[in-house]
Short mmCIF file of C-alpha atoms and ligand atoms in Angstrom, two decimals:
data_model
loop_
_atom_site.label_atom_id
_atom_site.label_comp_id
_atom_site.label_asym_id
_atom_site.label_seq_id
_atom_site.Cartn_x
_atom_site.Cartn_y
_atom_site.Cartn_z
CA MET A 1 -69.01 150.12 39.28
CA LYS A 2 -70.77 147.26 37.53
CA ILE A 3 -74.22 147.07 35.95
CA LYS A 4 -76.21 144.36 37.73
CA GLU A 5 -79.65 144.83 36.21
CA ALA A 6 -81.32 146.71 33.37
CA THR A 7 -85.03 147.26 32.75
CA THR A 8 -87.08 148.90 30.03
CA GLY A 9 -90.53 150.44 29.84
CA LEU A 10 -92.58 151.64 26.87
CA TYR A 11 -95.01 154.47 27.38
CA ARG A 12 -97.40 156.57 25.37
CA VAL A 13 -97.41 160.28 26.11
CA PRO A 14 -100.34 162.33 24.83
CA LEU A 15 -99.44 165.83 23.70
CA ARG A 16 -101.31 168.81 25.07
CA ASN A 17 -102.22 169.97 21.57
CA PRO A 18 -102.14 168.15 18.21
CA HIS A 19 -99.28 169.24 15.96
CA ALA A 20 -98.59 169.03 12.24
CA ASP A 21 -95.69 169.47 9.85
CA ALA A 22 -95.29 169.08 6.10
CA THR A 23 -94.59 165.35 6.00
CA HIS A 24 -95.70 163.59 9.18
CA GLY A 25 -99.27 164.87 9.18
CA HIS A 26 -101.08 165.40 12.46
CA MET A 27 -99.28 164.12 15.54
CA ASN A 28 -100.88 163.81 18.95
CA GLN A 29 -98.61 161.53 20.96
CA VAL A 30 -95.01 160.62 21.69
CA GLU A 31 -93.73 157.20 22.66
CA LEU A 32 -91.02 156.90 25.28
CA VAL A 33 -88.76 153.90 25.77
CA ILE A 34 -87.12 154.32 29.16
CA VAL A 35 -84.06 152.29 30.11
CA LYS A 36 -82.93 151.95 33.71
CA LEU A 37 -79.57 150.63 34.82
CA PHE A 38 -78.94 149.42 38.36
CA THR A 39 -75.34 149.16 39.56
CA ASP A 40 -73.57 147.35 42.36
CA VAL A 41 -72.69 150.65 44.05
CA GLY A 42 -76.31 151.71 44.42
CA ILE A 43 -76.35 154.12 41.49
CA GLU A 44 -79.50 153.97 39.39
CA ALA A 45 -79.25 155.62 35.99
CA SER A 46 -81.67 156.10 33.13
CA GLY A 47 -81.94 157.08 29.51
CA TYR A 48 -84.70 157.25 26.99
CA ALA A 49 -85.60 157.20 23.34
CA TYR A 50 -88.67 158.91 21.94
CA THR A 51 -90.68 158.37 18.78
CA ILE A 52 -93.37 160.48 17.17
CA GLY A 53 -95.90 157.74 17.84
CA ARG A 54 -94.63 154.65 15.99
CA GLY A 55 -91.75 152.22 16.39
CA GLY A 56 -91.35 152.28 20.16
CA ALA A 57 -92.12 148.56 20.57
CA ALA A 58 -89.35 147.67 18.09
CA ILE A 59 -86.84 149.85 19.96
CA LYS A 60 -87.78 148.23 23.25
CA ALA A 61 -87.50 144.73 21.72
CA LEU A 62 -84.01 145.46 20.37
CA ILE A 63 -82.88 146.68 23.77
CA ASP A 64 -84.44 143.74 25.64
CA GLN A 65 -83.39 140.99 23.26
CA GLU A 66 -80.13 142.20 21.74
CA LEU A 67 -78.46 144.82 23.92
CA ILE A 68 -79.14 144.40 27.65
CA HIS A 69 -77.08 141.23 27.93
CA LEU A 70 -74.05 143.15 26.62
CA LEU A 71 -74.25 145.47 29.62
CA LEU A 72 -74.54 143.11 32.54
CA ASN A 73 -71.49 143.07 34.82
CA GLU A 74 -69.90 145.82 32.69
CA ASP A 75 -68.61 149.16 34.00
CA PRO A 76 -70.56 152.16 32.61
CA ARG A 77 -67.33 154.17 32.50
CA TYR A 78 -66.30 152.02 29.54
CA VAL A 79 -69.00 153.72 27.53
CA GLU A 80 -66.93 153.96 24.32
CA SER A 81 -66.30 150.24 24.37
CA LEU A 82 -69.93 149.45 25.19
CA TRP A 83 -71.14 151.77 22.44
CA GLU A 84 -68.92 149.97 19.93
CA LYS A 85 -70.22 146.59 21.08
CA MET A 86 -73.82 147.75 20.71
CA TRP A 87 -73.14 149.24 17.26
CA TRP A 88 -71.65 145.97 15.98
CA GLN A 89 -74.31 143.86 17.69
CA LEU A 90 -76.93 145.58 15.53
CA HIS A 91 -74.76 146.52 12.57
CA TRP A 92 -76.32 144.14 10.03
CA VAL A 93 -79.83 145.38 10.74
CA GLY A 94 -78.77 148.79 11.91
CA ARG A 95 -76.43 151.66 11.06
CA GLY A 96 -79.41 153.90 11.74
CA GLY A 97 -83.14 153.76 12.34
CA VAL A 98 -84.57 151.90 15.32
CA ALA A 99 -81.17 150.32 16.07
CA THR A 100 -79.66 153.74 16.65
CA PHE A 101 -82.58 154.78 18.84
CA ALA A 102 -82.05 151.67 20.99
CA ILE A 103 -78.34 152.41 21.39
CA SER A 104 -79.15 156.04 22.25
CA ALA A 105 -81.36 155.18 25.20
CA ILE A 106 -78.70 152.94 26.72
CA ASP A 107 -75.81 155.30 25.97
CA MET A 108 -77.69 158.12 27.70
CA ALA A 109 -78.14 155.91 30.76
CA LEU A 110 -74.42 154.99 30.77
CA TRP A 111 -73.47 158.67 30.79
CA ASP A 112 -76.02 159.31 33.53
CA ALA A 113 -74.31 156.64 35.65
CA ILE A 114 -70.86 158.11 34.96
CA ALA A 115 -71.98 161.60 35.98
CA LYS A 116 -73.83 160.34 39.05
CA ALA A 117 -70.79 158.37 40.17
CA ALA A 118 -68.81 161.63 40.05
CA ALA A 119 -71.69 163.53 41.71
CA GLN A 120 -71.54 166.04 38.86
CA PRO A 121 -73.95 167.29 36.18
CA LEU A 122 -73.40 165.59 32.83
CA GLY A 123 -72.23 168.85 31.25
CA ALA A 124 -69.52 169.26 33.90
CA ILE A 125 -68.25 165.74 33.28
CA LEU A 126 -67.89 166.60 29.59
CA GLY A 127 -66.09 169.89 30.30
CA LEU A 128 -68.10 173.09 30.44
CA HIS A 129 -67.89 176.03 28.09
CA ARG A 130 -70.91 177.81 29.62
CA ASP A 131 -73.74 177.10 32.06
CA ARG A 132 -76.65 178.26 29.89
CA VAL A 133 -77.52 178.35 26.23
CA PRO A 134 -79.85 180.51 24.11
CA VAL A 135 -83.14 178.85 23.21
CA TYR A 136 -85.47 179.40 20.30
CA GLY A 137 -89.19 178.78 20.35
CA SER A 138 -90.02 176.02 17.89
CA GLY A 139 -93.56 175.50 16.68
CA VAL A 140 -94.92 172.36 15.04
CA ASP A 141 -97.62 174.52 13.66
CA LEU A 142 -98.46 173.88 10.02
CA ASN A 143 -102.00 173.02 11.13
CA LEU A 144 -102.56 176.38 12.81
CA THR A 145 -104.51 179.19 11.22
CA LEU A 146 -102.57 182.39 10.69
CA ASP A 147 -104.17 183.94 13.77
CA GLU A 148 -103.28 180.88 15.87
CA LEU A 149 -99.74 180.94 14.46
CA LEU A 150 -99.28 184.57 15.47
CA GLU A 151 -100.67 183.77 18.91
CA GLU A 152 -98.12 180.97 19.30
CA VAL A 153 -95.29 183.24 18.19
CA GLY A 154 -96.53 185.90 20.58
CA CYS A 155 -96.24 183.41 23.45
CA PHE A 156 -92.61 182.73 22.49
CA VAL A 157 -91.87 186.46 22.51
CA GLU A 158 -93.58 186.95 25.86
CA ARG A 159 -91.35 184.24 27.31
CA GLY A 160 -88.26 186.19 26.30
CA PHE A 161 -87.11 184.03 23.38
CA THR A 162 -84.94 185.93 20.92
CA ALA A 163 -85.52 183.49 18.07
CA VAL A 164 -88.52 181.62 16.69
CA LYS A 165 -89.02 178.85 14.14
CA ILE A 166 -92.19 178.01 12.25
CA LYS A 167 -93.15 175.25 9.85
CA VAL A 168 -93.50 175.72 6.10
CA GLY A 169 -94.43 173.28 3.34
CA LYS A 170 -98.08 174.10 2.66
CA ASN A 171 -99.55 172.83 -0.61
CA ASP A 172 -99.81 176.44 -1.76
CA PRO A 173 -96.39 178.16 -1.65
CA GLU A 174 -98.10 181.54 -1.56
CA GLU A 175 -99.62 180.54 1.77
CA ASP A 176 -96.17 179.73 3.14
CA LEU A 177 -94.89 183.14 2.09
CA GLU A 178 -97.94 184.85 3.55
CA ARG A 179 -97.40 183.11 6.90
CA VAL A 180 -93.67 183.80 7.04
CA ASN A 181 -94.22 187.43 6.03
CA ALA A 182 -96.90 187.87 8.69
CA VAL A 183 -94.71 186.34 11.41
CA ARG A 184 -91.74 188.49 10.34
CA ASN A 185 -93.88 191.62 10.56
CA PHE A 186 -95.28 190.54 13.91
CA LEU A 187 -91.80 189.93 15.31
CA ASP A 188 -90.57 193.29 14.02
CA GLY A 189 -93.47 194.93 15.83
CA ALA A 190 -92.67 193.03 19.02
CA ARG A 191 -88.95 193.61 19.12
CA GLY A 192 -87.62 194.71 22.45
CA ARG A 193 -84.03 193.56 22.82
CA GLY A 194 -83.06 193.75 19.16
CA ARG A 195 -84.50 192.02 16.14
CA ILE A 196 -86.03 188.63 16.89
CA VAL A 197 -84.56 185.94 14.66
CA LEU A 198 -86.88 183.85 12.46
CA MET A 199 -86.19 180.39 11.02
CA VAL A 200 -88.34 178.05 8.90
CA ASP A 201 -88.57 174.25 8.67
CA ALA A 202 -89.88 172.45 5.56
CA ASN A 203 -89.61 168.93 7.05
CA MET A 204 -88.24 167.39 3.81
CA ARG A 205 -91.21 168.44 1.70
CA TRP A 206 -89.56 169.93 -1.41
CA ASP A 207 -87.27 169.13 -4.33
CA VAL A 208 -84.21 171.18 -5.24
CA PRO A 209 -85.86 173.75 -7.57
CA LYS A 210 -88.71 174.36 -5.14
CA ALA A 211 -86.32 174.69 -2.20
CA ILE A 212 -84.18 177.24 -4.02
CA THR A 213 -87.21 179.20 -5.21
CA MET A 214 -88.73 179.30 -1.72
CA GLY A 215 -85.38 179.95 -0.09
CA ARG A 216 -84.81 183.04 -2.24
CA GLU A 217 -88.16 184.40 -1.09
CA PHE A 218 -87.34 183.66 2.55
CA GLU A 219 -84.00 185.43 2.16
CA LYS A 220 -85.84 188.62 1.25
CA LEU A 221 -87.73 188.29 4.55
CA GLY A 222 -84.53 187.93 6.54
CA VAL A 223 -85.05 184.29 7.57
CA LEU A 224 -81.92 182.91 9.23
CA TRP A 225 -82.12 179.27 8.19
CA LEU A 226 -84.08 176.90 5.99
CA GLU A 227 -84.36 173.54 7.73
CA GLU A 228 -84.69 170.16 6.00
CA PRO A 229 -85.76 171.42 2.57
CA LEU A 230 -85.32 167.92 1.05
CA ILE A 231 -85.39 164.26 2.00
CA PRO A 232 -82.37 163.37 4.16
CA ASP A 233 -81.13 160.86 1.57
CA ASP A 234 -80.42 163.68 -0.92
CA VAL A 235 -77.01 164.92 0.17
CA GLU A 236 -76.16 166.35 -3.25
CA GLY A 237 -79.49 168.15 -3.38
CA HIS A 238 -78.82 169.80 -0.03
CA ALA A 239 -75.44 170.92 -1.34
CA LYS A 240 -77.09 172.47 -4.40
CA VAL A 241 -79.58 174.33 -2.20
CA ALA A 242 -76.86 175.47 0.19
CA ASN A 243 -74.76 176.74 -2.72
CA ALA A 244 -77.64 178.56 -4.34
CA LEU A 245 -78.81 180.40 -1.23
CA SER A 246 -77.13 183.00 0.91
CA MET A 247 -79.33 181.95 3.84
CA ALA A 248 -78.18 178.98 5.91
CA VAL A 249 -79.36 175.42 5.31
CA ALA A 250 -79.89 173.39 8.48
CA ALA A 251 -80.51 169.65 8.98
CA GLY A 252 -79.68 166.76 11.25
CA GLU A 253 -82.71 165.32 13.01
CA ASN A 254 -82.96 162.58 10.35
CA LEU A 255 -79.24 161.79 10.23
CA HIS A 256 -78.46 158.72 12.29
CA SER A 257 -74.67 158.52 12.58
CA LYS A 258 -71.49 160.56 12.50
CA TYR A 259 -70.86 159.07 9.07
CA GLU A 260 -74.02 160.64 7.70
CA PHE A 261 -73.05 164.00 9.16
CA LYS A 262 -69.57 163.61 7.69
CA ARG A 263 -71.03 163.05 4.22
CA TYR A 264 -73.27 166.11 4.52
CA ILE A 265 -70.64 168.41 5.93
CA SER A 266 -67.84 167.39 3.59
CA ALA A 267 -70.23 167.89 0.64
CA GLY A 268 -70.90 171.47 1.75
CA ALA A 269 -74.55 170.51 2.28
CA LEU A 270 -75.00 171.94 5.79
CA ASP A 271 -74.46 175.38 7.29
CA ILE A 272 -76.03 174.61 10.66
CA VAL A 273 -75.67 171.19 12.25
CA GLN A 274 -78.71 169.84 14.12
CA PRO A 275 -77.85 166.60 15.92
CA ASP A 276 -80.45 164.89 18.07
CA VAL A 277 -78.98 162.77 20.87
CA VAL A 278 -81.80 160.23 20.49
CA THR A 279 -81.93 159.81 16.70
CA LEU A 280 -78.13 159.85 16.44
CA GLY A 281 -76.85 157.20 18.85
CA GLY A 282 -76.61 158.90 22.21
CA VAL A 283 -74.24 161.27 23.96
CA THR A 284 -71.16 159.42 22.71
CA GLU A 285 -72.03 159.90 19.04
CA TRP A 286 -73.44 163.40 19.54
CA LEU A 287 -70.13 164.67 20.92
CA LYS A 288 -68.31 163.35 17.85
CA VAL A 289 -70.72 165.10 15.49
CA ALA A 290 -70.27 168.34 17.43
CA ALA A 291 -66.49 167.98 17.10
CA ILE A 292 -66.75 167.32 13.35
CA ALA A 293 -68.89 170.45 13.07
CA GLU A 294 -66.34 172.44 15.06
CA ALA A 295 -63.54 171.32 12.75
CA TRP A 296 -65.59 172.60 9.79
CA ASN A 297 -66.30 175.86 11.64
CA LEU A 298 -70.03 175.15 11.80
CA PRO A 299 -72.44 175.91 14.65
CA VAL A 300 -74.59 173.32 16.41
CA ALA A 301 -78.30 173.86 17.09
CA THR A 302 -80.01 170.83 18.61
CA HIS A 303 -83.25 169.07 17.75
CA PHE A 304 -85.79 168.20 20.50
CA ALA A 305 -84.68 166.44 23.75
CA ASP A 306 -84.11 169.92 25.21
CA GLU A 307 -83.47 168.71 28.75
CA ILE A 308 -80.43 166.60 27.95
CA HIS A 309 -79.19 168.76 25.09
CA VAL A 310 -78.68 171.67 27.47
CA HIS A 311 -75.80 169.72 29.05
CA LEU A 312 -74.28 168.91 25.68
CA LEU A 313 -74.51 172.42 24.26
CA CYS A 314 -73.00 173.81 27.46
CA ALA A 315 -70.02 171.50 26.90
CA ILE A 316 -69.05 172.52 23.34
CA PRO A 317 -67.56 175.76 21.99
CA ASN A 318 -69.70 175.89 18.83
CA ALA A 319 -73.17 175.90 20.43
CA MET A 320 -75.71 178.10 18.69
CA TYR A 321 -79.25 177.40 19.88
CA LEU A 322 -81.21 174.90 21.94
CA GLU A 323 -84.52 174.08 20.30
CA HIS A 324 -87.36 174.63 22.76
CA HIS A 325 -89.61 172.15 21.03
CA ALA A 326 -93.37 172.38 20.80
CA TYR A 327 -93.56 168.79 22.05
CA ARG A 328 -93.30 169.49 25.75
CA LEU A 329 -92.59 166.63 28.12
CA ASP A 330 -92.70 168.99 31.11
CA ASP A 331 -95.92 167.46 32.43
CA TYR A 332 -94.14 164.13 32.82
CA LEU A 333 -90.72 165.25 34.04
CA ILE A 334 -89.78 165.45 37.70
CA ASN A 335 -87.55 168.47 36.97
CA PRO A 336 -88.58 170.31 33.79
CA LEU A 337 -85.99 172.48 32.06
CA VAL A 338 -85.55 175.93 33.60
CA LEU A 339 -85.61 178.87 31.21
CA LYS A 340 -84.56 182.41 32.07
CA ASP A 341 -84.36 185.49 29.83
CA GLY A 342 -84.26 183.42 26.65
CA TYR A 343 -81.69 180.98 27.98
CA ALA A 344 -81.95 177.37 29.17
CA ILE A 345 -80.05 176.78 32.39
CA MET A 346 -78.04 173.58 32.78
CA PRO A 347 -79.36 171.84 35.92
CA ASP A 348 -76.74 171.63 38.64
CA VAL A 349 -77.64 168.11 39.72
CA PRO A 350 -75.74 164.84 39.48
CA GLY A 351 -76.37 163.09 36.16
CA HIS A 352 -78.40 164.49 33.29
CA GLY A 353 -81.43 165.19 35.46
CA VAL A 354 -84.00 163.99 32.90
CA TYR A 355 -86.18 161.74 34.98
CA PHE A 356 -89.79 160.91 34.20
CA ASP A 357 -92.55 160.66 36.77
CA GLU A 358 -93.72 157.21 35.79
CA THR A 359 -96.91 157.53 37.80
CA LYS A 360 -97.98 159.97 35.07
CA LEU A 361 -96.97 157.75 32.15
CA THR A 362 -99.28 155.27 30.46
CA PRO A 363 -97.61 151.94 29.68
CA ILE A 364 -98.42 150.63 26.23
CA ASP A 365 -100.47 147.44 26.62
CA GLY A 366 -98.61 144.28 27.41
CA VAL A 367 -95.09 145.52 26.86
CA LYS A 368 -94.16 147.32 30.05
MG1 MG B 1 -87.07 170.07 12.13
#
């Protein structure tokens, strides 16, 4: 199998509802950079990178100008070798950021081709541990009023989710505590199949003293994990927070390589590992992070990209949760993720199964 052609497209995807967290403000769109690979055996494969509204054109340019030529006439099954070539091609300007996003989209497409060539789901190619994984409902909801927040959480409960995450990081910490307390009480009133788990996400808003102070309050409310209390650059700070709290500290969506995860984990700065296949460098790098986590006896709970992460979580022993993210791409997917009784089901189709209906996508001017 040889790659004969590769194409890219850049699209803007409006979100159904505007969202907000503690650091990125209001967000109302996602960008998608979709890569397609065409092989000499008739297999067409695809992968994608997403952004939260900025940077997509740079990712597409890196793929078009620096990476595609590395793929032509190469065999997708040599994905480790191709990943290494891409990493070193962009190393000077890369080792993270948009370079990693560009590699991710291609790596995902390479794995799609490998799985399609074997006529197997991606998870099966990687070696299955399970065929479904528990999901948690994840709100990007700092902009919601308390009533709206409880309504959102109620929708998660109605759908059978056994865990829920909300945003924190309001200017007034008392407001954060009021919201978390209200959601905890609501969930306790709604419990059916045991206590519904609650997590919180500060999206890098705080410093160490504030994170520890808030974390101690959240512990009293039985919150399972505190996500991204600090900027991702502050490994030592995360270790201090993790040491000071009995609740778990979670992070990973802003870590862009296995080396960054290694630094965090070896510093004792993470209790729950949250790799994102798009921000991290693709399936190849994601699997290595999951293995590092396993060796440190840590669970993996993914960030966004639910539809492809279901394959990856089904293929590792230390899977904890799939994030069912508030940013839904279902309207644009040919086969949206299937959820049942609080679990996401790995699709039993060849490849990863994450294919966009491009008739519903809006190309960004002049760059399709
Ligand atoms: Mg997060």
